[in-house]
C-alpha atoms as a printed R data frame, in Angstrom:
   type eleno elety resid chain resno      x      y       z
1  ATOM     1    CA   UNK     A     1 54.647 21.962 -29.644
2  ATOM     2    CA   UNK     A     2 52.091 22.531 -26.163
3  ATOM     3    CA   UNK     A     3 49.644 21.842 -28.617
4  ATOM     4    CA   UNK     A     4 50.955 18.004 -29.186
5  ATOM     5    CA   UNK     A     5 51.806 17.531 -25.801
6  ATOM     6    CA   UNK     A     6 48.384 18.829 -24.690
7  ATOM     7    CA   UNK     A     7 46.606 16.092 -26.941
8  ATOM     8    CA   UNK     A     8 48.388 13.602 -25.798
9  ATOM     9    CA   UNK     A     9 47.612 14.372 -21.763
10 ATOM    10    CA   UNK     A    10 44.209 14.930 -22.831
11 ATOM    11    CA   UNK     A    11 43.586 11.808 -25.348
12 ATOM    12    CA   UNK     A    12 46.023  9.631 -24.056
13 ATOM    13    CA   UNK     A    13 47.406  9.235 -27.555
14 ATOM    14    CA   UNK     A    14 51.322  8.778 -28.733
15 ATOM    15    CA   UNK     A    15 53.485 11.360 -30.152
16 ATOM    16    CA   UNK     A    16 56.614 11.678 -31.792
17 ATOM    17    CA   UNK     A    17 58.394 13.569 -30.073
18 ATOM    18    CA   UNK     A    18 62.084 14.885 -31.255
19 ATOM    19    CA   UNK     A    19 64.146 15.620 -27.569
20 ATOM    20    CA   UNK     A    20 67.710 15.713 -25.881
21 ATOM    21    CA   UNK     A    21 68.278 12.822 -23.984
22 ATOM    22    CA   UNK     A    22 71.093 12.204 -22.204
23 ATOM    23    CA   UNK     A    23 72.977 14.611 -24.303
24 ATOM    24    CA   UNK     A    24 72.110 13.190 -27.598
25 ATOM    25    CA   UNK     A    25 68.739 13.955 -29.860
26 ATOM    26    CA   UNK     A    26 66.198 11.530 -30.310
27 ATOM    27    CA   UNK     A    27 62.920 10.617 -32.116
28 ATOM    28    CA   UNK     A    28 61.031  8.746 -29.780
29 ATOM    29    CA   UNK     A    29 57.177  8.002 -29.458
30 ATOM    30    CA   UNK     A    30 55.700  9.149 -26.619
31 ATOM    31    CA   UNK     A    31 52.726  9.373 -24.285
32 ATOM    32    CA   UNK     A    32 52.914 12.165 -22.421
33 ATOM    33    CA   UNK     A    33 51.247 11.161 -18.414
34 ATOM    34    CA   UNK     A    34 51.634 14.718 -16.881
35 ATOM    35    CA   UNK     A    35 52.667 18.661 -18.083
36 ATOM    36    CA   UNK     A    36 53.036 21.447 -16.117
37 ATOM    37    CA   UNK     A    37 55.048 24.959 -16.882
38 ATOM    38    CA   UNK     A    38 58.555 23.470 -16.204
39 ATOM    39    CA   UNK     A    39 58.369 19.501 -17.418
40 ATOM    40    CA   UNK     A    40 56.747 16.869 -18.850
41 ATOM    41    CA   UNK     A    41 56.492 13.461 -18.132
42 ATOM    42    CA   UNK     A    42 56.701 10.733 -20.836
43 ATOM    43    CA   UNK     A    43 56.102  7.437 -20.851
44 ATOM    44    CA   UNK     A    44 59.191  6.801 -23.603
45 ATOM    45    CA   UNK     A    45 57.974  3.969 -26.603
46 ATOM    46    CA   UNK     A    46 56.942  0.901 -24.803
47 ATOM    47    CA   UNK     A    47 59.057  0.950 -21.452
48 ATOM    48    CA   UNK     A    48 56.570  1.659 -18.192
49 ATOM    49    CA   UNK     A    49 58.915  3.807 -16.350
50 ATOM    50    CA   UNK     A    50 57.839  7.425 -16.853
51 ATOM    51    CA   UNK     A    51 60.504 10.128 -17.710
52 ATOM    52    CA   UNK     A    52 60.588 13.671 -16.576
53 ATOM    53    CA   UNK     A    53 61.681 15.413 -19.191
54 ATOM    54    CA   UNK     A    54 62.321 19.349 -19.358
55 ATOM    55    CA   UNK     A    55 60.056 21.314 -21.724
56 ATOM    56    CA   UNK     A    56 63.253 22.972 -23.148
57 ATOM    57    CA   UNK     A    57 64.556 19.358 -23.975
58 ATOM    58    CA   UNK     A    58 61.856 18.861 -26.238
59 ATOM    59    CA   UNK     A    59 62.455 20.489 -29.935
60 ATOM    60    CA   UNK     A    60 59.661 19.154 -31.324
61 ATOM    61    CA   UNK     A    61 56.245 16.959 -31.649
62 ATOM    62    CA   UNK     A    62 54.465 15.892 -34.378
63 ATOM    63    CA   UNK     A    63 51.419 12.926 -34.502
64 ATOM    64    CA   UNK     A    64 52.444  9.794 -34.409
65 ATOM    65    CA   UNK     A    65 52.859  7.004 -37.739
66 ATOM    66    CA   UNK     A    66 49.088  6.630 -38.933
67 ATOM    67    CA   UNK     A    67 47.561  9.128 -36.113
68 ATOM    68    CA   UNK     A    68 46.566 12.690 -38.327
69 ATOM    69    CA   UNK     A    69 44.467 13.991 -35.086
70 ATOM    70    CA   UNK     A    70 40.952 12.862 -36.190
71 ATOM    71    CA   UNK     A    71 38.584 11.065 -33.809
């Protein structure tokens, strides 16, 4: 999962990302703007507002549609 959320930070590329929010699991595409040991912060589909977002609310990450991690 760091690995996803690492090439998004570094590539500025969207993820899908699989995470409790509010209470309730999602699959949202993300961009992920900032990651350190305790959170990340997402920039959630198309909204501007970033999200912090605990690394232990995030189950899992996976490319996005049409993205297979090739430059």
């Amino acid at each position: 999962m760091e690995r996803f959320l690492r090439y998004s930070l570094e590539k500025g590329r969207a993820i899908r990302a699989v995470l409790l929010l509010n209470g309730q699991m999602e699959q949202k595409t993300v961009t992920v703007l900032a990651l350190d040991t305790q959170t990340a912060t997402l920039r959630i589909g198309a909204k501007k507002t970033p999200v912090p977002v605990a690394l232990t609310d995030i189950l899992g990450c996976d490319y996005a549609r049409g993205d297979h991690g090739e430059e």
